[in-house]
Amino acid sequence: MNLSCGPMSHLTAEFGWPGGDRPGELNFCFNPSPDDGQAVLEALRQELPGLKTEDACLKALTPPDGVVGRYRLGCALGEYFVRISTREGMPRLENAILAHLAAQGAQVNPLLAAGKIFSLNGRTYRLDLRPLIDGRHFNHSEEDLASVAAALRVCHDSLSDFPESAVIRANAVGRNRKLVQARDALTEMIRMDRFGALGTAASWASRHREWLQEMTALFNPELHLLPDAQVLHGEIHPGNVLFLRDSGQAVLLDFEESVHIFAPPTWDLAYLIQRFCLTGGQTAGDIERSIGIISRQYGQPLPPLAGMMRQAAWTAMAVIADLHISGGVVTPVEEYDKFVRLERQARRLEGVL
């Protein structure tokens, strides 16, 4: 079943914090329209049979895009986190990953309802239901950084024997094949000096021709072929981690990428360093201290990471290109610029990280 695609200009409602690097406050204060709110509550009654819609309070984290958004549900049964999305994903596999992690003692937020489908005004949406975490986002402290590193080690150890690893690897092979095709399409655009297939991003691509040329020469998406590849989180950035208010323990969120990421743990570690430790203004001493904290809490010396950081930035660019070329999905140019910045930053750190 294909879910309807909402307007891509309202990325905040769909993704929570676009890019994930600068998440806002967890302040659920926006009201959905009466019709949309009622539709969500009616859909939730199927998952929470005791829910009385007349006594329930539904508030959105950001201004909703129609019914799409992330919500706090308060009711007599408790408090819950609700996500309504146009993205179908692979909810059964996401749920299996979370259940496996929870059984192994990893700190994650379980799915009480995964990928429930409901329709509204001729469109189809995905609904997920979770307990509401009393948490906060990264406060840039050494304690928070240590907590993320410790949580990531538990995650990696737990997923190393995930029972459906072969399924994830097969998904990764299919996804990586598409990224190879996107890379080859970009190579041909560069050769012809024609970027019209990228639509509104054509002028951006023309200005960044040399950067794209280096990307297509060095980008290797087939990380599943490396000997230590396994199931991972796949997208460790500040928007995908919450810290419990009472203990500060890190809770890993959003395992949507895990269903098609099969790579060495270096992938997640590169993401962690890049998104938590290299946000701007850090001195060489700051970076060295952060790496030491992560290494101690992760339980082993970190491997060289700069090369994988570059691959991660190129992967994101290839995903953007594939979405545009194959599906007509437009990504804001700010995201293009971000991944150029991250790749150039990693290149400067080769030999250091």
mmCIF file of C-alpha atoms in Angstrom:
data_model
loop_
_atom_site.group_PDB
_atom_site.id
_atom_site.type_symbol
_atom_site.label_atom_id
_atom_site.label_comp_id
_atom_site.label_asym_id
_atom_site.label_seq_id
_atom_site.Cartn_x
_atom_site.Cartn_y
_atom_site.Cartn_z
ATOM 1 C CA MET A 1 0.000 0.000 0.000
ATOM 2 C CA ASN A 2 1.390 3.380 -0.960
ATOM 3 C CA LEU A 3 0.793 6.186 1.452
ATOM 4 C CA SER A 4 -0.168 9.603 0.210
ATOM 5 C CA CYS A 5 2.559 12.205 -0.087
ATOM 6 C CA GLY A 6 1.891 15.490 1.645
ATOM 7 C CA PRO A 7 3.521 18.786 0.667
ATOM 8 C CA MET A 8 7.280 18.495 1.123
ATOM 9 C CA SER A 9 7.490 22.155 2.130
ATOM 10 C CA HIS A 10 6.210 21.256 5.601
ATOM 11 C CA LEU A 11 9.135 19.061 6.657
ATOM 12 C CA THR A 12 8.886 20.033 10.321
ATOM 13 C CA ALA A 13 5.535 18.293 10.730
ATOM 14 C CA GLU A 14 6.696 15.173 8.885
ATOM 15 C CA PHE A 15 10.182 14.764 10.380
ATOM 16 C CA GLY A 16 9.926 16.571 13.718
ATOM 17 C CA TRP A 17 13.255 18.406 13.445
ATOM 18 C CA PRO A 18 14.451 18.566 9.813
ATOM 19 C CA GLY A 19 18.079 17.512 9.713
ATOM 20 C CA GLY A 20 17.925 16.506 13.374
ATOM 21 C CA ASP A 21 20.969 18.510 14.458
ATOM 22 C CA ARG A 22 19.172 21.298 16.305
ATOM 23 C CA PRO A 23 16.062 19.851 17.921
ATOM 24 C CA GLY A 24 13.747 22.280 19.638
ATOM 25 C CA GLU A 25 12.033 22.096 22.984
ATOM 26 C CA LEU A 26 9.638 19.230 23.634
ATOM 27 C CA ASN A 27 6.717 21.576 24.030
ATOM 28 C CA PHE A 28 3.513 20.065 22.666
ATOM 29 C CA CYS A 29 1.379 23.172 22.356
ATOM 30 C CA PHE A 30 -0.211 23.251 18.892
ATOM 31 C CA ASN A 31 -3.824 22.314 18.298
ATOM 32 C CA PRO A 32 -4.799 20.219 15.302
ATOM 33 C CA SER A 33 -7.942 21.264 13.504
ATOM 34 C CA PRO A 34 -11.077 19.853 15.180
ATOM 35 C CA ASP A 35 -11.707 17.455 12.299
ATOM 36 C CA ASP A 36 -8.125 16.212 12.142
ATOM 37 C CA GLY A 37 -7.904 15.846 15.915
ATOM 38 C CA GLN A 38 -11.110 13.851 16.022
ATOM 39 C CA ALA A 39 -9.917 11.596 13.191
ATOM 40 C CA VAL A 40 -6.680 10.823 15.059
ATOM 41 C CA LEU A 41 -8.531 10.093 18.293
ATOM 42 C CA GLU A 42 -10.962 7.780 16.515
ATOM 43 C CA ALA A 43 -8.038 5.895 14.984
ATOM 44 C CA LEU A 44 -6.378 5.642 18.403
ATOM 45 C CA ARG A 45 -9.493 4.090 19.947
ATOM 46 C CA GLN A 46 -8.700 0.911 18.008
ATOM 47 C CA GLU A 47 -5.333 0.691 19.799
ATOM 48 C CA LEU A 48 -6.524 2.020 23.174
ATOM 49 C CA PRO A 49 -9.972 0.472 23.664
ATOM 50 C CA GLY A 50 -10.562 2.353 26.914
ATOM 51 C CA LEU A 51 -9.850 5.744 25.362
ATOM 52 C CA LYS A 52 -12.651 8.262 25.852
ATOM 53 C CA THR A 53 -12.194 10.820 23.113
ATOM 54 C CA GLU A 54 -14.226 13.466 24.931
ATOM 55 C CA ASP A 55 -11.720 13.475 27.814
ATOM 56 C CA ALA A 56 -8.548 13.205 25.700
ATOM 57 C CA CYS A 57 -6.142 16.073 24.993
ATOM 58 C CA LEU A 58 -4.172 15.959 21.739
ATOM 59 C CA LYS A 59 -1.413 18.540 21.210
ATOM 60 C CA ALA A 60 1.121 18.716 18.367
ATOM 61 C CA LEU A 61 4.871 19.287 18.765
ATOM 62 C CA THR A 62 5.051 21.573 15.725
ATOM 63 C CA PRO A 63 2.325 23.176 13.593
ATOM 64 C CA PRO A 64 0.626 20.189 11.937
ATOM 65 C CA ASP A 65 0.630 19.787 8.162
ATOM 66 C CA GLY A 66 -3.013 18.769 7.954
ATOM 67 C CA VAL A 67 -3.159 15.658 10.091
ATOM 68 C CA VAL A 68 0.560 14.889 9.708
ATOM 69 C CA GLY A 69 2.512 15.597 12.879
ATOM 70 C CA ARG A 70 3.875 14.399 16.195
ATOM 71 C CA TYR A 71 1.483 14.575 19.109
ATOM 72 C CA ARG A 72 1.189 14.193 22.846
ATOM 73 C CA LEU A 73 -1.950 12.337 23.874
ATOM 74 C CA GLY A 74 -3.068 12.856 27.445
ATOM 75 C CA CYS A 75 -5.973 10.786 28.734
ATOM 76 C CA ALA A 76 -7.144 8.757 31.707
ATOM 77 C CA LEU A 77 -5.090 5.800 30.454
ATOM 78 C CA GLY A 78 -1.825 7.745 30.589
ATOM 79 C CA GLU A 79 0.354 9.849 28.311
ATOM 80 C CA TYR A 80 1.414 8.713 24.860
ATOM 81 C CA PHE A 81 3.459 9.861 21.876
ATOM 82 C CA VAL A 82 1.612 9.659 18.566
ATOM 83 C CA ARG A 83 3.118 10.089 15.138
ATOM 84 C CA ILE A 84 1.069 10.519 11.964
ATOM 85 C CA SER A 85 3.119 10.246 8.785
ATOM 86 C CA THR A 86 2.823 9.925 5.017
ATOM 87 C CA ARG A 87 5.857 7.614 5.037
ATOM 88 C CA GLU A 88 4.992 3.930 4.972
ATOM 89 C CA GLY A 89 8.358 2.550 6.040
ATOM 90 C CA MET A 90 8.648 -1.047 7.282
ATOM 91 C CA PRO A 91 6.767 -1.012 10.606
ATOM 92 C CA ARG A 92 6.831 -4.780 11.224
ATOM 93 C CA LEU A 93 10.600 -4.856 10.915
ATOM 94 C CA GLU A 94 11.031 -1.664 12.965
ATOM 95 C CA ASN A 95 8.920 -3.241 15.700
ATOM 96 C CA ALA A 96 10.976 -6.450 15.585
ATOM 97 C CA ILE A 97 14.201 -4.439 15.987
ATOM 98 C CA LEU A 98 12.819 -2.500 18.956
ATOM 99 C CA ALA A 99 11.469 -5.638 20.634
ATOM 100 C CA HIS A 100 14.843 -7.355 20.236
ATOM 101 C CA LEU A 101 16.711 -4.350 21.646
ATOM 102 C CA ALA A 102 14.367 -4.034 24.620
ATOM 103 C CA ALA A 103 14.743 -7.751 25.391
ATOM 104 C CA GLN A 104 18.533 -7.273 25.397
ATOM 105 C CA GLY A 105 18.332 -4.379 27.858
ATOM 106 C CA ALA A 106 18.861 -1.522 25.403
ATOM 107 C CA GLN A 107 17.192 1.757 26.306
ATOM 108 C CA VAL A 108 14.603 2.351 23.551
ATOM 109 C CA ASN A 109 11.012 3.538 23.336
ATOM 110 C CA PRO A 110 8.771 0.600 22.326
ATOM 111 C CA LEU A 111 6.075 0.751 19.692
ATOM 112 C CA LEU A 112 2.664 0.020 21.185
ATOM 113 C CA ALA A 113 1.143 0.245 17.721
ATOM 114 C CA ALA A 114 3.334 0.165 14.618
ATOM 115 C CA GLY A 115 2.297 1.369 11.199
ATOM 116 C CA LYS A 116 -1.451 1.335 11.649
ATOM 117 C CA ILE A 117 -3.096 2.622 8.492
ATOM 118 C CA PHE A 118 -6.021 5.008 8.476
ATOM 119 C CA SER A 119 -7.604 7.200 5.818
ATOM 120 C CA LEU A 120 -8.815 10.768 5.948
ATOM 121 C CA ASN A 121 -10.217 12.882 3.134
ATOM 122 C CA GLY A 122 -9.094 10.412 0.490
ATOM 123 C CA ARG A 123 -5.531 10.138 1.785
ATOM 124 C CA THR A 124 -3.882 7.288 3.659
ATOM 125 C CA TYR A 125 -1.613 7.788 6.660
ATOM 126 C CA ARG A 126 0.573 5.756 8.996
ATOM 127 C CA LEU A 127 -0.057 5.936 12.748
ATOM 128 C CA ASP A 128 2.470 4.910 15.419
ATOM 129 C CA LEU A 129 1.817 4.890 19.166
ATOM 130 C CA ARG A 130 4.458 4.890 21.906
ATOM 131 C CA PRO A 131 4.659 5.716 25.606
ATOM 132 C CA LEU A 132 5.511 9.380 26.157
ATOM 133 C CA ILE A 133 9.067 9.784 27.468
ATOM 134 C CA ASP A 134 9.680 12.384 30.145
ATOM 135 C CA GLY A 135 12.888 13.529 28.547
ATOM 136 C CA ARG A 136 14.904 16.298 26.969
ATOM 137 C CA HIS A 137 17.332 16.688 24.087
ATOM 138 C CA PHE A 138 21.159 16.857 24.169
ATOM 139 C CA ASN A 139 22.508 19.633 26.409
ATOM 140 C CA HIS A 140 26.096 19.436 25.044
ATOM 141 C CA SER A 141 27.462 18.174 28.353
ATOM 142 C CA GLU A 142 30.142 15.510 28.697
ATOM 143 C CA GLU A 143 27.673 13.455 30.754
ATOM 144 C CA ASP A 144 25.166 13.401 27.907
ATOM 145 C CA LEU A 145 27.848 12.475 25.389
ATOM 146 C CA ALA A 146 29.003 9.602 27.604
ATOM 147 C CA SER A 147 25.420 8.388 27.958
ATOM 148 C CA VAL A 148 24.887 8.302 24.179
ATOM 149 C CA ALA A 149 28.127 6.371 23.647
ATOM 150 C CA ALA A 150 27.183 3.802 26.298
ATOM 151 C CA ALA A 151 23.691 3.393 24.809
ATOM 152 C CA LEU A 152 25.163 2.935 21.342
ATOM 153 C CA ARG A 153 27.472 0.138 22.515
ATOM 154 C CA VAL A 154 24.516 -1.744 24.021
ATOM 155 C CA CYS A 155 22.620 -1.185 20.771
ATOM 156 C CA HIS A 156 25.450 -2.563 18.624
ATOM 157 C CA ASP A 157 26.052 -5.570 20.854
ATOM 158 C CA SER A 158 22.330 -6.371 20.842
ATOM 159 C CA LEU A 159 21.871 -5.989 17.082
ATOM 160 C CA SER A 160 24.931 -8.067 16.219
ATOM 161 C CA ASP A 161 22.762 -11.197 16.529
ATOM 162 C CA PHE A 162 19.416 -9.768 15.427
ATOM 163 C CA PRO A 163 17.424 -12.788 14.152
ATOM 164 C CA GLU A 164 16.379 -11.049 10.931
ATOM 165 C CA SER A 165 19.815 -9.738 10.004
ATOM 166 C CA ALA A 166 19.592 -11.460 6.611
ATOM 167 C CA VAL A 167 16.410 -9.507 5.849
ATOM 168 C CA ILE A 168 18.081 -6.219 6.777
ATOM 169 C CA ARG A 169 21.101 -7.070 4.648
ATOM 170 C CA ALA A 170 18.868 -7.835 1.665
ATOM 171 C CA ASN A 171 17.107 -4.494 2.162
ATOM 172 C CA ALA A 172 20.505 -2.788 2.293
ATOM 173 C CA VAL A 173 21.583 -4.453 -0.936
ATOM 174 C CA GLY A 174 18.473 -3.154 -2.698
ATOM 175 C CA ARG A 175 18.864 0.339 -1.282
ATOM 176 C CA ASN A 176 22.565 0.454 -2.071
ATOM 177 C CA ARG A 177 21.840 -0.574 -5.650
ATOM 178 C CA LYS A 178 19.596 2.475 -5.974
ATOM 179 C CA LEU A 179 22.340 4.680 -4.539
ATOM 180 C CA VAL A 180 24.801 3.298 -7.116
ATOM 181 C CA GLN A 181 22.280 4.226 -9.817
ATOM 182 C CA ALA A 182 21.942 7.731 -8.351
ATOM 183 C CA ARG A 183 25.735 8.066 -8.298
ATOM 184 C CA ASP A 184 25.953 6.934 -11.920
ATOM 185 C CA ALA A 185 23.176 9.366 -12.915
ATOM 186 C CA LEU A 186 25.118 12.208 -11.297
ATOM 187 C CA THR A 187 28.275 11.069 -13.113
ATOM 188 C CA GLU A 188 26.442 11.308 -16.418
ATOM 189 C CA MET A 189 25.024 14.742 -15.561
ATOM 190 C CA ILE A 190 28.551 15.944 -14.802
ATOM 191 C CA ARG A 191 29.896 14.477 -18.050
ATOM 192 C CA MET A 192 27.153 16.171 -20.069
ATOM 193 C CA ASP A 193 27.198 19.296 -17.892
ATOM 194 C CA ARG A 194 23.405 19.069 -17.729
ATOM 195 C CA PHE A 195 21.654 18.985 -14.359
ATOM 196 C CA GLY A 196 18.040 19.492 -15.427
ATOM 197 C CA ALA A 197 16.992 16.140 -13.945
ATOM 198 C CA LEU A 198 17.497 17.721 -10.525
ATOM 199 C CA GLY A 199 14.819 20.331 -11.217
ATOM 200 C CA THR A 200 15.031 23.276 -8.860
ATOM 201 C CA ALA A 201 18.401 22.018 -7.580
ATOM 202 C CA ALA A 202 19.988 22.177 -11.059
ATOM 203 C CA SER A 203 21.636 25.546 -10.478
ATOM 204 C CA TRP A 204 22.960 24.343 -7.099
ATOM 205 C CA ALA A 205 24.464 21.259 -8.763
ATOM 206 C CA SER A 206 26.084 23.375 -11.468
ATOM 207 C CA ARG A 207 27.733 25.582 -8.834
ATOM 208 C CA HIS A 208 28.952 22.513 -6.903
ATOM 209 C CA ARG A 209 30.096 20.561 -9.958
ATOM 210 C CA GLU A 210 33.624 19.912 -8.630
ATOM 211 C CA TRP A 211 32.299 18.690 -5.284
ATOM 212 C CA LEU A 212 29.865 16.316 -7.019
ATOM 213 C CA GLN A 213 32.657 15.100 -9.282
ATOM 214 C CA GLU A 214 34.774 14.129 -6.285
ATOM 215 C CA MET A 215 31.750 12.498 -4.659
ATOM 216 C CA THR A 216 30.977 10.309 -7.673
ATOM 217 C CA ALA A 217 34.635 9.250 -7.900
ATOM 218 C CA LEU A 218 34.996 8.242 -4.241
ATOM 219 C CA PHE A 219 31.507 7.344 -3.007
ATOM 220 C CA ASN A 220 31.113 3.638 -2.155
ATOM 221 C CA PRO A 221 27.589 2.808 -0.962
ATOM 222 C CA GLU A 222 28.128 -0.957 -0.815
ATOM 223 C CA LEU A 223 29.093 -1.035 2.861
ATOM 224 C CA HIS A 224 27.228 -4.322 3.334
ATOM 225 C CA LEU A 225 30.212 -6.054 1.710
ATOM 226 C CA LEU A 226 32.603 -5.098 4.509
ATOM 227 C CA PRO A 227 33.473 -7.973 6.891
ATOM 228 C CA ASP A 228 32.221 -6.366 10.133
ATOM 229 C CA ALA A 229 28.913 -5.117 8.674
ATOM 230 C CA GLN A 230 25.826 -5.665 10.825
ATOM 231 C CA VAL A 231 22.442 -4.151 11.685
ATOM 232 C CA LEU A 232 22.837 -0.639 13.149
ATOM 233 C CA HIS A 233 20.781 2.323 14.283
ATOM 234 C CA GLY A 234 21.811 4.175 11.143
ATOM 235 C CA GLU A 235 21.054 7.791 12.031
ATOM 236 C CA ILE A 236 22.470 8.825 15.423
ATOM 237 C CA HIS A 237 21.858 12.561 15.583
ATOM 238 C CA PRO A 238 20.527 14.789 18.400
ATOM 239 C CA GLY A 239 16.959 14.612 17.109
ATOM 240 C CA ASN A 240 16.970 10.828 17.557
ATOM 241 C CA VAL A 241 18.098 10.705 21.187
ATOM 242 C CA LEU A 242 16.245 11.728 24.334
ATOM 243 C CA PHE A 243 17.684 11.899 27.844
ATOM 244 C CA LEU A 244 15.498 10.883 30.777
ATOM 245 C CA ARG A 245 14.922 13.881 33.038
ATOM 246 C CA ASP A 246 15.399 11.929 36.255
ATOM 247 C CA SER A 247 18.556 9.973 35.382
ATOM 248 C CA GLY A 248 20.002 11.528 32.224
ATOM 249 C CA GLN A 249 20.110 8.101 30.592
ATOM 250 C CA ALA A 250 20.076 8.235 26.792
ATOM 251 C CA VAL A 251 17.134 6.662 24.971
ATOM 252 C CA LEU A 252 17.676 5.893 21.276
ATOM 253 C CA LEU A 253 14.736 6.763 19.037
ATOM 254 C CA ASP A 254 13.600 6.358 15.434
ATOM 255 C CA PHE A 255 14.866 3.085 13.990
ATOM 256 C CA GLU A 256 13.340 3.692 10.557
ATOM 257 C CA GLU A 257 16.802 3.754 8.953
ATOM 258 C CA SER A 258 17.796 0.499 10.658
ATOM 259 C CA VAL A 259 15.613 -1.541 8.326
ATOM 260 C CA HIS A 260 17.960 -0.926 5.376
ATOM 261 C CA ILE A 261 21.341 -0.095 6.934
ATOM 262 C CA PHE A 262 23.864 -2.938 7.069
ATOM 263 C CA ALA A 263 27.341 -1.546 7.654
ATOM 264 C CA PRO A 264 30.241 -1.588 10.109
ATOM 265 C CA PRO A 265 29.603 0.008 13.533
ATOM 266 C CA THR A 266 31.986 2.718 12.296
ATOM 267 C CA TRP A 267 28.958 4.134 10.444
ATOM 268 C CA ASP A 268 27.088 4.914 13.681
ATOM 269 C CA LEU A 269 30.248 6.101 15.434
ATOM 270 C CA ALA A 270 31.012 8.472 12.563
ATOM 271 C CA TYR A 271 27.465 9.832 12.794
ATOM 272 C CA LEU A 272 27.849 10.255 16.553
ATOM 273 C CA ILE A 273 31.099 12.232 16.313
ATOM 274 C CA GLN A 274 29.900 14.294 13.362
ATOM 275 C CA ARG A 275 26.505 15.261 14.738
ATOM 276 C CA PHE A 276 27.241 15.562 18.458
ATOM 277 C CA CYS A 277 30.869 16.733 18.600
ATOM 278 C CA LEU A 278 31.534 18.765 15.436
ATOM 279 C CA THR A 279 28.710 21.276 15.538
ATOM 280 C CA GLY A 280 30.952 24.334 15.179
ATOM 281 C CA GLY A 281 33.515 26.224 17.246
ATOM 282 C CA GLN A 282 35.214 23.198 18.779
ATOM 283 C CA THR A 283 38.978 23.365 19.274
ATOM 284 C CA ALA A 284 41.297 20.439 18.607
ATOM 285 C CA GLY A 285 41.383 19.913 22.375
ATOM 286 C CA ASP A 286 37.580 19.829 22.570
ATOM 287 C CA ILE A 287 37.426 17.209 19.816
ATOM 288 C CA GLU A 288 40.145 15.100 21.416
ATOM 289 C CA ARG A 289 38.365 15.223 24.780
ATOM 290 C CA SER A 290 35.018 14.227 23.199
ATOM 291 C CA ILE A 291 36.631 11.305 21.388
ATOM 292 C CA GLY A 292 38.168 10.148 24.659
ATOM 293 C CA ILE A 293 34.768 10.225 26.392
ATOM 294 C CA ILE A 294 33.100 8.278 23.604
ATOM 295 C CA SER A 295 35.927 5.745 23.409
ATOM 296 C CA ARG A 296 35.809 5.046 27.156
ATOM 297 C CA GLN A 297 32.041 4.685 27.288
ATOM 298 C CA TYR A 298 31.841 2.684 24.068
ATOM 299 C CA GLY A 299 34.434 0.364 25.563
ATOM 300 C CA GLN A 300 37.114 0.357 22.887
ATOM 301 C CA PRO A 301 39.386 2.731 20.971
ATOM 302 C CA LEU A 302 37.630 4.373 18.064
ATOM 303 C CA PRO A 303 38.729 3.376 14.554
ATOM 304 C CA PRO A 304 39.579 6.076 11.971
ATOM 305 C CA LEU A 305 36.284 7.839 11.306
ATOM 306 C CA ALA A 306 36.867 10.711 8.883
ATOM 307 C CA GLY A 307 36.563 8.492 5.809
ATOM 308 C CA MET A 308 33.251 7.068 6.987
ATOM 309 C CA MET A 309 32.019 10.584 7.790
ATOM 310 C CA ARG A 310 32.639 11.504 4.167
ATOM 311 C CA GLN A 311 30.791 8.389 3.001
ATOM 312 C CA ALA A 312 27.836 9.284 5.243
ATOM 313 C CA ALA A 313 27.616 12.783 3.753
ATOM 314 C CA TRP A 314 27.824 11.399 0.224
ATOM 315 C CA THR A 315 25.185 8.791 1.049
ATOM 316 C CA ALA A 316 22.795 11.514 2.165
ATOM 317 C CA MET A 317 23.419 13.401 -1.080
ATOM 318 C CA ALA A 318 22.828 10.260 -3.126
ATOM 319 C CA VAL A 319 19.554 9.643 -1.256
ATOM 320 C CA ILE A 320 18.450 13.212 -1.999
ATOM 321 C CA ALA A 321 19.348 12.807 -5.674
ATOM 322 C CA ASP A 322 17.530 9.468 -5.909
ATOM 323 C CA LEU A 323 14.400 10.901 -4.277
ATOM 324 C CA HIS A 324 14.367 13.737 -6.788
ATOM 325 C CA ILE A 325 15.256 11.753 -9.909
ATOM 326 C CA SER A 326 13.041 8.727 -9.250
ATOM 327 C CA GLY A 327 10.204 10.206 -7.215
ATOM 328 C CA GLY A 328 10.141 13.947 -7.818
ATOM 329 C CA VAL A 329 10.606 14.608 -4.091
ATOM 330 C CA VAL A 330 12.121 18.060 -3.587
ATOM 331 C CA THR A 331 14.564 18.582 -0.710
ATOM 332 C CA PRO A 332 15.388 22.109 0.481
ATOM 333 C CA VAL A 333 18.746 23.381 -0.777
ATOM 334 C CA GLU A 334 19.730 23.973 2.856
ATOM 335 C CA GLU A 335 20.027 20.204 3.219
ATOM 336 C CA TYR A 336 22.316 19.995 0.164
ATOM 337 C CA ASP A 337 24.521 22.680 1.690
ATOM 338 C CA LYS A 338 24.604 20.889 5.037
ATOM 339 C CA PHE A 339 26.017 17.694 3.581
ATOM 340 C CA VAL A 340 28.647 19.583 1.598
ATOM 341 C CA ARG A 341 29.692 21.265 4.848
ATOM 342 C CA LEU A 342 29.816 17.951 6.727
ATOM 343 C CA GLU A 343 31.870 16.262 4.016
ATOM 344 C CA ARG A 344 34.360 19.126 3.783
ATOM 345 C CA GLN A 345 34.674 19.164 7.557
ATOM 346 C CA ALA A 346 35.443 15.421 7.572
ATOM 347 C CA ARG A 347 37.998 15.860 4.794
ATOM 348 C CA ARG A 348 39.846 18.447 6.869
ATOM 349 C CA LEU A 349 39.930 16.003 9.783
ATOM 350 C CA GLU A 350 41.471 13.101 7.878
ATOM 351 C CA GLY A 351 44.572 12.085 9.779
ATOM 352 C CA VAL A 352 43.055 13.482 12.988
ATOM 353 C CA LEU A 353 39.919 11.321 13.283
#
